[in-house]
Amino acid sequence: MMRNAMPVSNRSGRRNAPRRISMLAALYLAGLVLLGLGADDSSADGDLTSKFSNQDSIRNTRHNLTQRQAAGGPSGVNMDPYRNDYGEICVYCHTPHAANTNVGAPLWNRAIPNTTYTVYSSNSMSQTASQPGAASLVCLSCHDGQQAVDAIMNMPGSGRYSATPNAGSPVGNTFLNGWTNPSGPDATAHAALKQGECLACHAPGSMVGAGAADFTVAAISTDLRDDHPVGVKYPSVNGDGTDWKTPGGSVTGAKFFDDDADNRMDKGEIRLYGNGADASVECGSCHDPHGVTNGSLFNTTFLRKPRATVCLSCHTK
Ligand code: HEC
Ligand code: HEC
Ligand code: HEC
Ligand code: HEC
Ligand code: HEC
């Protein structure tokens, strides 16, 4: 298991954050009631269509964390206080220099806190799931909700490096607060994707339905028992008459289902991490965080293939 040796230790500032954010959300909700909105519970708890077009590039997806409403969202509420808007999309995940090399993604710009996840387990599995592999930890560095979404190691501009960018966050974080936005307001409450932080607005009961999308399911947490297992090895017995299809393609470090038989591991092909007996299922087996085109639109939820065909790439059921 490859892990960044440096855990995020100081979380002392965190407990103030939820209160500040939910106060803002509460003020916002009070405003809604005054305006006579927000009475319709059914729409309030439904998800919203993304404002992003979900095509062409990651720029037009929810992984573009620079997005903001210049004039403010409903009632002038916007996200500026909750994450640094670095003005560039890739930097929330990648950096050209001083990258974290202990992880399963190139030029990685995020720390991976030492974490023990509660893994999926079931009697009918052929194995016990391991801790998530390096290729899953990169996703979990945001999706488990432990770190601020804008906690990156190498910020734009010179001399802005920290191996533990989330220390002391989200509120009062000297490193994250020290970044000055050249073209907009500065964030002071660096939120993580979890209840009380990003979910202070992006969860039912708050601004969902009134202006913000419901992100509840994206805040995966450190409990992975309700998620498709990751860190599981692909069964070595596969092919005709078994429960499993055979990943025909192989490259250095990966196996893949070569749907178009071109001997290349294409973005749109389901993959396994490792190309020997260790080949395992990780988040990136099914998802590509940059989006994969299917016709003119990306597959929904960053899937490599249309949802209807994902499961049957591996399972024969
Ligand atoms: C104070 C409330 C509030 C907080 C806190 C907040 N947001 Fe938002 N967010 C909004 C509003 C309002 C919108 C506008 C609705 C929209 O653009 O879809 C929005 C939109 C978004 C969108 C675009 C969604 C889409 O598909 O259109 C993303 C992504 C997003 N927020 C991420 C985050 C993240 C990550 C955090 C935590 C760092 C966060 N938000 C915290 C209010 C908030
Ligand atoms: C939300 C996080 C995130 C953002 C934002 C992001 N990437 Fe990535 N990127 C990843 C991850 C994770 C991988 C590793 C994928 C895997 O498991 O193969 C990756 C891999 C890559 C690769 C290697 C080839 C591949 O597709 O796997 C390139 C090149 C790349 N990213 C470029 C970019 C560029 C350029 C941008 C900005 C336009 C960007 N990325 C934005 C998360 C991100
Ligand atoms: C820099 C932080 C960050 C990293 C790293 C990251 N994500 Fe996300 N992701 C987000 C945010 C913020 C959202 C918006 C919340 C939402 O829409 O549900 C999101 C949304 C998503 C969604 C839902 C998209 C939708 O249309 O509703 C999926 C699926 C997803 N991420 C998968 C991944 C996977 C897989 C990886 C790793 C390959 C990854 N993410 C890495 C921050 C991140
Ligand atoms: C075996 C394939 C597979 C693996 C592995 C996998 N996912 Fe997913 N994921 C899916 C599918 C399919 C969906 C769409 C579910 C839906 O829309 O009903 C999804 C949805 C999501 C969503 C959006 C939540 C929703 O239901 O809208 C997020 C966020 C996400 N995945 C993140 C991750 C992360 C992070 C990992 C690794 C810890 C991961 N996924 C591993 C197949 C997978
Ligand atoms: C990349 C290959 C791959 C894909 C794609 C995939 N799975 Fe799996 N799945 C696995 C592996 C490997 C295991 C672990 C099986 C074992 O060890 O018995 C697993 C386990 C499971 C289990 C747990 C079985 C148990 O005994 O508890 C379920 C349920 C499941 N998958 C359903 C799905 C669904 C639904 C989808 C589509 C959303 C999907 N899988 C997509 C490879 C995959």
Coordinates of C-alpha atoms and ligand atoms in Angstrom, one line a residue, residues 47 62-63 132 135-137 139-140 143-144 193 214-220 224 227-230 270 281-287 300-303 305-308 310-311 314-315, ligand 4:
D47 CA -31.3 16.9 -7.1
R62 CA -18.6 19.2 -11.5
H63 CA -14.9 18.6 -11.3
P132 CA -8.5 1.0 -1.0
A135 CA -5.7 4.7 -7.4
S136 CA -8.7 5.0 -5.1
L137 CA -7.0 7.0 -2.4
C139 CA -10.4 10.1 -5.2
L140 CA -11.0 9.6 -1.5
H143 CA -14.6 12.2 -1.5
D144 CA -14.1 10.8 2.0
L193 CA -17.3 17.4 1.1
D214 CA -27.6 17.6 -3.6
F215 CA -24.1 16.2 -3.1
T216 CA -25.0 13.8 -0.3
V217 CA -24.1 10.6 -2.2
A218 CA -20.8 12.1 -3.3
A219 CA -19.6 12.5 0.3
I220 CA -18.6 8.9 0.5
L224 CA -17.1 2.1 2.4
D227 CA -20.1 1.2 -1.8
H228 CA -19.0 -1.2 -4.6
P229 CA -15.9 -2.9 -3.2
V230 CA -12.5 -1.3 -4.1
I270 CA -13.2 -0.6 -17.9
V281 CA -10.8 -2.9 -8.9
E282 CA -10.4 0.7 -7.8
C283 CA -12.5 3.9 -8.4
G284 CA -10.8 4.5 -11.7
S285 CA -11.9 1.1 -13.0
C286 CA -15.3 2.5 -13.6
H287 CA -14.8 6.3 -13.5
T300 CA -23.1 10.6 -16.5
T301 CA -21.2 10.6 -13.1
F302 CA -17.8 10.4 -14.8
L303 CA -18.4 6.8 -15.8
K305 CA -19.1 3.7 -20.1
P306 CA -22.9 4.3 -20.2
R307 CA -24.2 3.2 -16.8
A308 CA -26.2 0.3 -18.3
V310 CA -20.7 -0.9 -16.7
C311 CA -21.5 -3.9 -14.5
C314 CA -16.8 -7.6 -15.5
H315 CA -19.7 -9.6 -14.1
Ligands
HEC4 C1 -17.5 -1.1 -10.1 C2 -17.6 0.2 -10.7 C3 -17.5 1.3 -9.7 C4 -16.4 1.5 -8.8 C5 -15.3 0.6 -8.5 C6 -16.7 2.8 -8.2 N1 -17.8 3.4 -8.7 FE1 -18.6 5.2 -8.3 N2 -20.2 4.8 -9.4 C7 -20.4 3.7 -10.2 C8 -21.6 3.8 -10.9 C9 -22.2 2.8 -11.9 C10 -22.2 5.0 -10.5 C11 -23.6 5.6 -10.9 C12 -24.7 5.2 -9.9 C13 -26.0 5.8 -10.3 O1 -26.0 6.8 -11.0 O2 -27.0 5.3 -10.0 C14 -21.3 5.6 -9.5 C15 -21.6 6.8 -8.9 C16 -20.6 7.5 -8.1 C17 -20.8 8.8 -7.5 C18 -22.0 9.7 -7.6 C19 -23.0 9.3 -6.6 C20 -24.3 9.0 -7.2 O3 -24.8 7.9 -7.0 O4 -24.7 9.8 -8.0 C21 -19.6 9.1 -6.9 C22 -19.3 10.4 -6.2 C23 -18.7 8.0 -7.1 N3 -19.4 7.0 -7.8 C24 -17.4 7.9 -6.6 C25 -16.7 6.8 -6.5 C26 -15.4 6.7 -5.8 C27 -14.8 7.8 -5.0 C28 -15.0 5.4 -6.0 C29 -13.8 4.7 -5.3 C30 -13.8 4.7 -3.8 C31 -16.0 4.7 -6.8 N4 -17.0 5.6 -7.2 C32 -15.9 3.4 -7.3 C33 -19.5 2.7 -10.4 C34 -18.3 2.5 -9.6

